[in-house]
Coordinates of C-alpha atoms and ligand atoms in Angstrom, one line a residue:
X261 CA 19.7 34.3 -6.0
X262 CA 17.4 34.1 -2.6
X263 CA 19.8 32.9 -0.5
X264 CA 17.8 30.7 2.2
X265 CA 19.8 29.2 4.9
X266 CA 23.6 29.6 5.6
X267 CA 23.2 26.2 6.2
X268 CA 21.7 25.0 2.6
X269 CA 23.2 22.6 0.5
X270 CA 23.3 20.3 -2.3
X271 CA 22.8 16.7 -1.3
X272 CA 23.1 13.1 -3.7
X273 CA 20.2 11.8 -2.6
X274 CA 18.3 8.1 -2.2
X275 CA 16.4 6.6 -5.0
X276 CA 12.6 7.5 -4.8
X277 CA 11.3 5.0 -3.2
X278 CA 12.9 5.3 -0.3
X279 CA 13.7 9.3 -0.4
X280 CA 10.6 9.6 1.7
X281 CA 11.7 7.2 5.0
X282 CA 14.6 9.4 4.7
X283 CA 13.6 12.6 4.7
X284 CA 11.2 11.7 7.2
X285 CA 13.9 10.6 9.7
X286 CA 16.3 12.9 8.8
X287 CA 13.1 15.8 10.0
X288 CA 13.3 13.3 12.9
X289 CA 16.9 13.6 14.0
X290 CA 17.1 17.6 12.6
X291 CA 14.4 18.1 15.2
X292 CA 15.7 15.5 17.9
X293 CA 19.2 18.1 18.0
X294 CA 17.4 21.1 17.9
X295 CA 18.5 22.7 15.5
X296 CA 19.7 25.5 13.9
X297 CA 22.1 23.1 12.2
X298 CA 25.7 23.6 10.7
X299 CA 26.0 22.2 7.2
X300 CA 28.3 20.4 8.2
X301 CA 25.9 17.9 10.9
X302 CA 23.5 18.6 7.8
X303 CA 25.6 16.9 5.2
X304 CA 26.3 14.7 7.5
X305 CA 22.8 13.5 8.4
X306 CA 22.0 13.5 4.9
X307 CA 25.0 11.5 3.7
X308 CA 23.7 8.8 6.0
X309 CA 20.5 8.7 5.6
X310 CA 20.7 8.9 1.6
X311 CA 23.5 6.2 -0.2
X312 CA 22.7 6.5 -3.6
X313 CA 23.2 8.9 -6.0
X314 CA 19.7 9.5 -8.2
X315 CA 18.5 13.0 -8.5
X316 CA 20.3 15.9 -6.9
X317 CA 18.3 17.5 -3.7
X318 CA 17.8 20.5 -2.1
X319 CA 18.0 20.9 2.1
X320 CA 17.7 23.8 3.8
X321 CA 17.1 23.4 8.3
X322 CA 15.9 25.9 9.7
X323 CA 14.6 26.3 13.2
X324 CA 12.1 23.3 14.6
X325 CA 12.7 20.9 12.5
X326 CA 12.1 23.5 9.9
X327 CA 13.4 21.9 6.5
X328 CA 13.3 23.2 2.7
X329 CA 12.6 21.4 -0.1
X330 CA 14.3 23.2 -2.6
X331 CA 14.3 23.2 -5.7
X332 CA 16.6 23.4 -8.2
X333 CA 17.8 27.3 -10.1
X334 CA 20.0 27.9 -12.7
X335 CA 22.8 29.5 -10.6
X336 CA 23.0 26.3 -9.2
X337 CA 25.5 25.5 -12.8
X338 CA 25.7 28.2 -14.7
X339 CA 26.7 31.0 -11.8
X340 CA 28.3 34.1 -14.1
X341 CA 24.0 34.0 -14.7
X342 CA 23.0 37.8 -15.2
X343 CA 19.6 39.2 -13.2
X344 CA 17.5 42.0 -14.4
X345 CA 14.4 43.8 -12.3
X346 CA 11.5 42.1 -13.0
X347 CA 9.2 44.1 -15.9
X348 CA 6.3 43.5 -14.0
X349 CA 7.1 46.6 -11.9
X350 CA 6.6 48.7 -14.7
X351 CA 3.3 46.8 -15.5
X352 CA 0.2 49.6 -14.2
X353 CA -2.2 46.3 -14.1
X354 CA 0.5 44.2 -11.3
X355 CA 2.5 47.8 -10.3
X356 CA -0.8 48.9 -8.3
X357 CA -0.6 46.0 -5.8
X358 CA 0.6 46.5 -2.4
X359 CA 3.6 43.8 -1.7
X360 CA 3.2 42.4 -5.7
X361 CA 6.8 39.9 -4.9
X362 CA 6.5 37.4 -3.1
X363 CA 9.3 37.6 0.1
X364 CA 12.2 35.7 -0.9
X365 CA 12.2 33.5 2.3
X366 CA 8.5 32.5 2.3
X367 CA 7.4 28.8 2.5
X368 CA 5.1 26.9 1.6
X369 CA 4.1 24.4 5.0
X370 CA 3.4 20.7 3.0
X371 CA 2.2 19.8 6.6
X372 CA -1.1 22.1 7.7
X373 CA -2.6 20.7 10.6
X374 CA 0.5 20.3 13.7
X375 CA 0.7 19.6 17.5
X376 CA 1.9 21.1 19.7
X377 CA 5.5 20.2 20.1
X378 CA 6.1 18.6 17.0
X379 CA 8.5 19.8 14.0
X380 CA 8.1 22.2 11.2
X381 CA 8.0 19.6 9.3
X382 CA 9.0 19.8 5.2
X383 CA 8.1 23.5 3.2
X384 CA 8.4 23.8 -0.3
X385 CA 9.7 27.7 -2.0
X386 CA 6.7 29.3 -2.6
X387 CA 4.8 30.3 -6.4
X388 CA 4.8 33.5 -7.7
X389 CA 6.8 37.0 -8.9
X390 CA 10.4 38.1 -8.1
X391 CA 12.0 41.4 -7.6
X392 CA 14.6 39.6 -9.8
X393 CA 14.4 37.7 -13.5
X394 CA 17.0 35.4 -15.2
X395 CA 15.9 36.2 -18.6
X396 CA 14.6 39.3 -21.7
X397 CA 11.5 38.8 -22.5
X398 CA 13.5 39.0 -26.1
X399 CA 16.1 36.1 -25.5
X400 CA 12.7 33.5 -24.2
X401 CA 11.6 30.9 -26.5
X402 CA 9.4 29.0 -25.2
X403 CA 8.2 25.2 -25.4
X404 CA 5.1 23.9 -23.9
X405 CA 3.8 20.1 -24.3
X406 CA 1.3 18.1 -22.9
X407 CA 1.5 14.4 -22.6
X408 CA -0.5 11.1 -21.4
X409 CA -4.3 11.4 -21.7
X410 CA -6.5 14.1 -21.9
X411 CA -8.4 15.7 -19.3
X412 CA -10.3 19.0 -18.2
X413 CA -8.4 22.9 -18.9
X414 CA -5.0 20.9 -20.8
X415 CA -5.8 24.2 -23.2
X416 CA -6.7 26.5 -21.0
X417 CA -3.5 25.7 -19.7
X418 CA -1.7 26.3 -23.2
X419 CA -3.6 29.3 -23.5
X420 CA -3.2 31.4 -20.1
X421 CA 1.2 30.2 -20.4
X422 CA 1.4 31.8 -23.9
X423 CA -1.0 35.3 -22.8
X424 CA 0.6 35.2 -19.5
X425 CA 4.0 35.5 -21.1
X426 CA 2.5 37.8 -23.3
X427 CA 1.3 40.2 -21.0
X428 CA 3.6 40.3 -18.2
X429 CA 6.5 38.8 -18.9
X430 CA 6.4 40.4 -23.0
X431 CA 7.5 37.2 -24.1
X432 CA 6.7 36.5 -28.0
X433 CA 8.8 33.2 -28.9
X434 CA 6.7 30.6 -27.8
X435 CA 5.9 27.1 -29.7
X436 CA 3.5 24.6 -29.2
X437 CA 4.9 20.9 -29.3
X438 CA 3.3 18.3 -31.0
X439 CA 2.3 15.4 -29.9
X440 CA 3.7 15.0 -26.7
X441 CA 6.8 13.7 -25.7
X442 CA 7.5 12.1 -29.3
X443 CA 6.9 15.6 -31.2
X444 CA 10.4 17.1 -30.0
X445 CA 11.7 14.8 -32.2
X446 CA 9.8 13.4 -34.6
X447 CA 7.0 16.6 -35.4
X448 CA 7.0 20.0 -36.0
X449 CA 6.5 22.6 -33.7
X450 CA 3.3 25.2 -34.1
X451 CA 3.9 28.7 -33.5
X452 CA 1.8 29.9 -30.4
X453 CA 0.4 33.7 -30.1
X454 CA -1.9 35.3 -28.2
X455 CA -4.5 35.1 -30.7
X456 CA -3.6 31.7 -32.0
X457 CA -5.0 30.4 -28.5
X458 CA -7.1 32.5 -28.3
X459 CA -10.3 30.3 -27.4
X460 CA -8.8 28.0 -27.3
X461 CA -10.1 27.2 -23.6
X462 CA -13.7 26.7 -24.7
X463 CA -12.3 23.4 -26.0
X464 CA -11.6 20.0 -24.4
X465 CA -8.5 17.8 -25.1
X466 CA -5.5 19.5 -26.4
X467 CA -4.7 21.2 -29.5
X468 CA -0.8 19.8 -29.1
X469 CA -2.2 16.3 -29.3
X470 CA -1.1 14.0 -26.9
X471 CA 0.3 10.0 -26.0
X472 CA 2.1 7.9 -24.7
X473 CA 5.5 6.1 -24.7
X474 CA 8.5 7.5 -26.9
X475 CA 10.0 9.5 -24.6
X476 CA 13.7 9.7 -25.5
X477 CA 15.4 11.7 -23.3
X478 CA 19.0 12.1 -25.6
X479 CA 16.7 12.8 -29.0
X480 CA 14.4 15.7 -26.5
X481 CA 17.2 18.0 -25.3
X482 CA 19.2 17.1 -28.8
X483 CA 15.7 19.5 -30.0
X484 CA 15.8 22.0 -27.3
X485 CA 19.2 22.8 -28.0
X486 CA 19.0 22.6 -31.9
X487 CA 15.8 24.7 -31.0
X488 CA 17.4 27.5 -28.8
X489 CA 14.2 27.2 -25.9
X490 CA 14.9 28.3 -22.9
X491 CA 11.9 27.1 -21.0
X492 CA 10.0 24.4 -21.3
X493 CA 6.6 23.9 -19.7
X494 CA 5.7 20.2 -19.7
X495 CA 2.0 19.6 -18.5
X496 CA 1.4 16.2 -17.8
X497 CA 0.3 13.9 -15.3
X498 CA 3.0 11.5 -12.8
X499 CA 5.0 9.7 -16.0
X500 CA 4.8 12.6 -17.5
X501 CA 7.0 14.3 -14.7
X502 CA 8.9 11.9 -14.0
X503 CA 9.3 12.1 -17.9
X504 CA 10.1 15.9 -17.5
X505 CA 12.9 15.2 -14.5
X506 CA 14.5 13.0 -16.3
X507 CA 14.7 15.6 -18.7
X508 CA 16.3 18.6 -16.5
X509 CA 19.0 16.0 -15.3
X510 CA 20.2 16.1 -19.1
X511 CA 19.2 20.0 -19.5
X512 CA 21.7 20.3 -16.4
X513 CA 24.7 17.8 -17.5
X514 CA 25.1 20.3 -20.5
X515 CA 25.1 23.4 -18.7
X516 CA 21.7 24.6 -20.8
X517 CA 20.3 27.9 -19.9
X518 CA 16.7 26.0 -19.9
X519 CA 14.2 26.2 -17.5
X520 CA 12.5 23.3 -17.8
X521 CA 9.0 23.2 -15.7
X522 CA 6.0 20.5 -14.8
X523 CA 2.5 21.2 -14.7
X524 CA 0.4 18.0 -13.6
X525 CA -2.3 17.2 -15.0
X526 CA -4.2 13.9 -14.2
X527 CA -8.1 13.8 -14.1
X528 CA -7.0 10.6 -11.6
X529 CA -5.5 13.1 -8.7
X530 CA -3.2 10.7 -7.7
X531 CA 0.1 13.0 -7.6
X532 CA 1.3 13.6 -4.5
X533 CA 1.7 16.3 -2.2
X534 CA -0.7 18.8 -4.0
X535 CA -3.9 20.0 -3.4
X536 CA -5.9 18.5 -6.0
X537 CA -5.5 18.5 -9.9
X538 CA -7.5 20.6 -12.5
X539 CA -10.3 18.7 -14.1
X540 CA -10.8 17.0 -11.5
X541 CA -13.3 19.0 -9.9
X542 CA -14.6 19.4 -14.2
X543 CA -14.5 15.6 -14.3
X544 CA -16.7 14.9 -10.8
X545 CA -19.3 16.7 -12.3
X546 CA -19.6 15.3 -15.5
X547 CA -19.9 12.4 -13.3
X548 CA -22.6 13.0 -12.1
X549 CA -25.0 13.2 -15.7
X550 CA -24.6 9.9 -15.7
X551 CA -24.9 8.7 -12.4
X552 CA -28.5 10.7 -13.0
X553 CA -28.9 8.7 -15.9
X554 CA -28.7 5.1 -13.8
X555 CA -29.8 6.5 -10.8
X556 CA -33.0 7.4 -13.3
X557 CA -33.0 4.1 -15.3
X558 CA -32.9 2.2 -12.6
X559 CA -35.4 4.0 -9.8
X560 CA -38.0 3.4 -13.4
X561 CA -37.5 -0.4 -13.6
X562 CA -39.3 -3.2 -11.5
X563 CA -35.8 -4.0 -9.9
X564 CA -33.8 -1.7 -11.5
X565 CA -29.1 -1.6 -11.2
X566 CA -27.4 1.3 -12.4
X567 CA -23.9 0.7 -12.7
X568 CA -21.6 3.2 -14.0
X569 CA -17.6 3.2 -14.4
X570 CA -15.7 6.2 -13.6
X571 CA -11.5 6.1 -14.3
X572 CA -9.1 5.4 -12.0
X573 CA -6.8 3.6 -12.1
X574 CA -5.2 2.9 -9.2
X575 CA -7.0 6.1 -8.0
X576 CA -10.7 5.9 -6.6
X577 CA -10.8 10.2 -6.4
X578 CA -13.2 10.4 -8.5
X579 CA -15.5 7.8 -7.7
X580 CA -15.4 8.7 -4.5
X581 CA -16.4 12.5 -4.9
X582 CA -18.5 11.7 -7.5
X583 CA -20.4 9.7 -5.1
X584 CA -20.7 11.6 -2.3
X585 CA -22.0 14.6 -4.9
X586 CA -24.5 13.0 -5.8
X587 CA -26.1 10.7 -2.5
X588 CA -27.7 8.1 -5.1
X589 CA -25.0 5.5 -4.9
X590 CA -25.5 2.5 -2.9
X591 CA -22.5 1.1 -3.3
X592 CA -18.9 2.5 -4.3
X593 CA -15.9 0.0 -6.1
X594 CA -12.2 1.2 -5.6
X595 CA -9.3 0.2 -6.4
X596 CA -7.6 1.0 -3.0
X597 CA -10.7 -1.0 -1.2
X598 CA -10.6 -4.4 -1.7
X599 CA -13.9 -5.7 -2.8
X600 CA -15.4 -9.3 -3.2
X601 CA -18.6 -10.8 -4.6
X602 CA -20.7 -14.5 -3.4
X603 CA -21.1 -15.1 0.2
X604 CA -21.9 -13.5 3.1
X605 CA -20.6 -10.1 2.7
X606 CA -20.3 -10.0 -0.3
X607 CA -21.3 -7.2 -3.7
X608 CA -24.2 -10.1 -4.6
X609 CA -26.0 -10.0 -0.8
X610 CA -25.7 -6.6 -0.7
X611 CA -26.9 -5.7 -3.7
X612 CA -30.3 -8.6 -3.2
X613 CA -30.9 -6.8 -0.1
X614 CA -30.8 -3.4 -1.5
X615 CA -33.1 -3.8 -4.3
X616 CA -35.6 -6.5 -1.8
X617 CA -36.0 -2.5 0.5
X618 CA -35.6 0.1 -2.5
X619 CA -37.0 -2.4 -6.0
X620 CA -33.8 0.0 -6.9
X621 CA -29.5 0.5 -7.0
X622 CA -26.9 2.4 -8.2
X623 CA -23.7 1.2 -7.7
X624 CA -20.3 3.0 -9.0
X625 CA -16.7 1.2 -9.9
X626 CA -13.7 2.6 -10.5
X627 CA -12.0 1.0 -13.8
X628 CA -9.6 0.0 -11.3
X629 CA -10.8 -2.2 -8.8
X630 CA -11.1 -5.9 -7.9
X631 CA -8.8 -6.3 -11.3
X632 CA -7.5 -9.4 -9.8
X633 CA -10.8 -10.6 -8.6
X634 CA -10.9 -9.9 -12.2
X635 CA -8.1 -11.4 -13.6
X636 CA -7.8 -14.5 -11.5
X637 CA -11.3 -15.6 -12.8
X638 CA -10.3 -14.9 -16.5
X639 CA -6.4 -16.4 -16.0
X640 CA -4.9 -13.2 -18.3
X641 CA -1.6 -12.1 -18.6
X642 CA -0.8 -8.2 -17.8
X643 CA -0.4 -6.1 -21.1
X644 CA 0.7 -2.8 -21.1
X645 CA 0.3 0.5 -23.1
X646 CA 3.1 2.6 -24.3
X647 CA 3.9 4.5 -21.8
X648 CA 4.6 1.0 -19.5
X649 CA 1.0 1.8 -17.5
X650 CA -0.9 -1.6 -17.4
X651 CA -4.1 -2.2 -19.3
X652 CA -6.9 -2.7 -17.4
X653 CA -9.5 -5.2 -18.0
X654 CA -13.4 -3.9 -17.6
X655 CA -14.3 -4.8 -15.0
X656 CA -17.9 -2.6 -15.5
X657 CA -18.9 -5.3 -17.8
X658 CA -17.8 -8.6 -16.1
X659 CA -19.8 -7.1 -13.1
X660 CA -22.8 -6.8 -15.3
X661 CA -22.0 -9.7 -15.9
X662 CA -21.9 -11.2 -12.8
X663 CA -25.1 -9.4 -10.7
X664 CA -27.7 -11.2 -14.1
X665 CA -25.3 -14.4 -13.5
X666 CA -26.4 -14.1 -10.2
X667 CA -29.7 -13.2 -10.7
X668 CA -30.4 -15.4 -13.4
X669 CA -30.7 -18.6 -10.8
X670 CA -33.2 -16.8 -8.5
X671 CA -36.1 -16.9 -11.3
X672 CA -38.0 -15.6 -8.3
X673 CA -36.1 -12.0 -8.5
X674 CA -36.7 -10.6 -12.0
X675 CA -33.4 -7.6 -12.7
X676 CA -32.8 -4.7 -15.1
X677 CA -29.8 -3.8 -15.4
X678 CA -28.2 -0.8 -17.0
X679 CA -24.6 -0.3 -17.7
X680 CA -22.9 3.4 -18.2
X681 CA -19.5 4.0 -19.6
X682 CA -18.7 8.1 -19.5
X683 CA -15.9 6.6 -19.1
X684 CA -13.7 9.0 -22.1
X685 CA -16.7 11.7 -21.9
X686 CA -15.4 13.3 -18.1
X687 CA -11.9 13.6 -19.8
X688 CA -12.8 15.6 -23.2
X689 CA -15.0 17.9 -22.0
X690 CA -13.6 21.7 -21.3
X691 CA -12.9 23.2 -17.7
X692 CA -15.2 24.2 -15.4
X693 CA -15.1 27.6 -13.9
X694 CA -13.6 26.8 -10.9
X695 CA -11.4 24.3 -12.8
X696 CA -10.6 27.2 -15.7
X697 CA -9.2 29.6 -12.7
X698 CA -6.7 27.6 -11.2
X699 CA -5.4 26.1 -14.8
X700 CA -4.3 30.7 -14.8
X701 CA -2.6 30.5 -11.4
X702 CA -0.7 27.2 -12.3
X703 CA 0.1 29.0 -16.0
X704 CA 0.8 32.4 -13.7
X705 CA 2.9 30.1 -11.4
X706 CA 4.8 28.5 -13.8
X707 CA 5.7 31.0 -15.6
X708 CA 6.8 32.9 -12.6
X709 CA 9.2 30.8 -11.4
X710 CA 10.5 29.7 -15.2
X711 CA 11.3 33.8 -15.3
X712 CA 12.8 33.9 -11.7
X713 CA 15.3 31.4 -13.3
X714 CA 14.2 27.9 -11.1
X715 CA 13.9 24.8 -12.9
X716 CA 12.8 20.9 -12.2
X717 CA 9.8 21.7 -10.1
X718 CA 6.4 21.1 -10.6
X719 CA 4.3 23.9 -9.7
X720 CA 0.5 23.6 -7.5
X721 CA -1.6 24.7 -4.6
X722 CA 0.3 22.9 -1.7
X723 CA -2.8 23.5 0.7
X724 CA -3.8 26.1 -0.8
X725 CA -0.7 28.4 -1.4
X726 CA 0.8 27.7 -5.5
X727 CA 4.6 26.1 -4.5
X728 CA 7.3 24.7 -6.6
X729 CA 7.9 21.2 -5.3
X730 CA 11.2 19.0 -6.9
X731 CA 10.2 16.4 -8.8
X732 CA 10.9 13.8 -7.4
X733 CA 8.5 14.2 -4.8
X734 CA 6.0 14.2 -7.5
X735 CA 7.0 11.6 -8.4
X736 CA 8.5 9.0 -5.3
X737 CA 4.3 7.7 -5.2
X738 CA 0.7 7.4 -6.6
X739 CA -1.6 9.4 -4.7
X740 CA -4.1 7.1 -3.4
X741 CA -8.4 7.4 -1.6
X742 CA -6.6 5.9 2.1
X743 CA -9.4 3.9 3.1
X744 CA -8.2 4.3 7.4
X745 CA -9.5 8.2 6.9
X746 CA -12.6 9.0 7.1
X747 CA -12.9 11.1 3.5
X748 CA -13.9 6.7 2.7
X749 CA -15.8 6.3 5.8
X750 CA -18.2 9.4 5.3
X751 CA -18.7 7.5 1.9
X752 CA -19.7 3.9 3.5
X753 CA -21.8 5.9 5.3
X754 CA -23.6 7.8 2.4
X755 CA -23.9 4.6 0.9
X756 CA -24.0 2.1 3.8
X757 CA -22.4 -0.5 2.4
X758 CA -20.5 -2.7 3.2
X759 CA -16.6 -2.3 4.4
X760 CA -16.0 -6.2 2.2
X761 CA -12.8 -5.8 4.5
X762 CA -11.3 -8.3 6.7
X763 CA -9.4 -7.2 9.6
X764 CA -5.9 -7.8 7.8
X765 CA -7.0 -5.6 5.1
X766 CA -8.0 -2.4 7.1
X767 CA -4.4 -3.1 9.2
X768 CA -2.2 -3.5 6.2
X769 CA -3.8 -0.5 4.6
X770 CA -3.0 1.4 7.8
X771 CA 0.2 0.0 6.9
X772 CA 0.6 1.4 3.8
X773 CA -0.4 4.7 4.5
X774 CA 1.6 6.1 7.0
X775 CA 1.9 9.7 5.5
X776 CA -2.0 10.2 3.6
X777 CA -1.1 12.1 1.0
X778 CA -3.7 14.7 0.2
X779 CA -3.5 18.0 2.4
X780 CA -5.9 17.1 5.5
X781 CA -8.2 19.9 6.5
X782 CA -9.5 19.4 10.5
X783 CA -7.5 16.3 10.4
X784 CA -9.2 14.8 7.4
X785 CA -8.1 12.6 4.1
X786 CA -9.7 15.4 2.3
X787 CA -9.1 18.0 -0.8
X788 CA -8.8 22.1 -0.7
X789 CA -10.2 23.9 -2.7
X790 CA -7.2 26.7 -4.2
X791 CA -8.9 29.7 -3.4
X792 CA -8.3 31.9 -6.8
X793 CA -6.6 34.2 -4.5
X794 CA -3.8 32.6 -2.7
X795 CA -1.6 32.3 -5.1
Ligands
ATP870 N1 9.7 6.8 -15.7 C1 9.5 7.3 -16.6 N2 10.5 7.9 -17.1 C2 10.9 8.8 -18.6 N3 10.0 9.1 -18.8 C3 7.8 8.5 -18.7 C4 7.9 8.0 -17.6 N4 6.6 7.1 -17.3 C5 6.3 7.6 -18.0 N5 6.6 8.9 -19.1 C6 6.6 9.1 -19.7 O1 5.5 10.3 -19.7 C7 5.1 10.4 -20.1 C8 3.4 9.6 -19.9 O2 3.5 9.1 -19.7 P1 1.5 7.9 -19.4 O3 1.4 7.5 -20.2 O4 2.0 7.9 -18.0 O5 0.4 9.2 -18.7 P2 0.7 10.6 -16.9 O6 1.7 12.1 -17.2 O7 0.8 10.0 -15.7 O8 -0.4 10.9 -17.3 P3 -2.0 10.2 -16.8 O9 -1.9 8.7 -16.4 O10 -2.7 11.0 -16.2 O11 -3.1 9.7 -17.9 C9 5.2 9.7 -21.6 O12 5.1 10.1 -23.0 C10 5.8 8.4 -21.5 O13 6.5 7.5 -21.8
F6P871 O1 -6.0 7.2 -23.0 P1 -5.8 6.1 -22.3 O2 -4.2 5.5 -22.8 O3 -7.3 5.2 -22.9 O4 -5.7 5.9 -21.0 C1 -6.8 6.2 -20.0 C2 -6.4 5.8 -18.7 O5 -5.9 7.8 -18.6 C3 -7.1 8.4 -17.5 O6 -7.8 9.0 -18.1 C4 -5.2 9.9 -17.1 O7 -4.3 8.1 -16.6 C5 -7.3 7.3 -16.9 O8 -7.6 7.5 -15.8 C6 -7.3 6.0 -17.6 O9 -6.9 4.6 -17.3
MG872 MG1 0.0 8.3 -15.4

């Protein structure tokens, strides 16, 4: 296994909510002390910062405030495991690649924009093939599962795991778990071969089926053990990654030689640290069709109003990017930015003015926006889905009703309102070309990590480079649009809508966002396009 630094320590860290703050404090302390720390110093600092055990953290310090947040390796708890030369060395396609194997010490920086004198900060282990692997091809018994909501590209990832394992490493035993987590113990598996998955990337949805709820760690790991599965590829969103973390902990507790790998999936783009999730681009592209239709309808009527509801439970990325791409949108409403309807500076006053000025308008609303307002007006109790996610009230219908009600009172101001709800349409399509390439690279990075014996990680691009990120980093919070960043300002500038925020709201948003979650490009809150060349 690759040794990183003399001061590598495995620690029992704080509960997840406190983890980020603890890590920040730890890094600051390391930097202040101008480390090169001894393992004793580092252990003491980590212990102080991390009072209660939850999941294992592997931290390694370096000079200039460098901290590697490493991922578990099978040899951490199975030290006698044998390593083998990577068979890719003899692969005709790959053997010609100069420096095909990633350097043992390569890491990927979490923060790409730094200042003179600032700490080097958190790094993650770079993804990619290693010189040595910990599985013989005929020993591998892999399983793939898809969980949570649909997302363009699910089938592409499934296909590329099956074909990648087969083509790169000569692995022939791969099964699909049907119907999400509960399929581990409630359903039969389905055999997956390069032939059986050959065409699936052209279809939306997931050929394996998916579900919410039903996560029973003990039963899942029993099933893994009984079936002799030693590599599990788990494709899903933030909830799924939390489930994957508990599965890996149990696998390790039982001392099983089984790599547990997470592949982040969500059209909401609500997963932290990573550049963006697969399927997001496709969903934004698909949303353009709905916005175009709303615009055409609105333009063709007297005082035409088009309302489009898009997905985005807690994060308004789809609405934000679809609005910026379209340029036909007059108002974009997202969960992160509170708004109000009545009175001065409210949405209804703005709508009236925009109709007087332009004769038509388009509103894009993310499904999670305005939930407090609706709940207040309807006095409804919270309901949840099988995974525990809050069920949303239909903000689109509610908004249309409020707008119609407002203009009904104004006899001299007739409007024509059309409501378009393409929510499920934007996630049920197959991935577009760039998402498909992205899905292939994710699958390959996942395979290389598992074959090299790494476990307990989510694979994804961080600042354009694929990295292995420990589960706890992915699950500690959700990625949100930072409304005090320039990207949201661009939206407000392009739509010329009111910002609806009071001074207190802005202050509060600033406090919440001590660390912008999406990667920074030139200091902005903006998504980095993962280059297919940067693996
Ligand atoms: N805290 C948790 N611990 C263990 N398992 C969880 C947890 N939260 C969710 N899960 C399980 O993960 C699976 C998917 O979760 P969820 O329905 O929240 O979707 P998701 O993975 O977040 O994807 P998306 O939100 O993009 O649809 C479910 O089977 C659920 O039971
Ligand atoms: O598939 P369901 O249970 O209707 O859930 C829909 C939710 O799934 C997502 O597509 C992904 O979390 C959200 O945008 C949306 O709120
Ligand atoms: Mg989720």
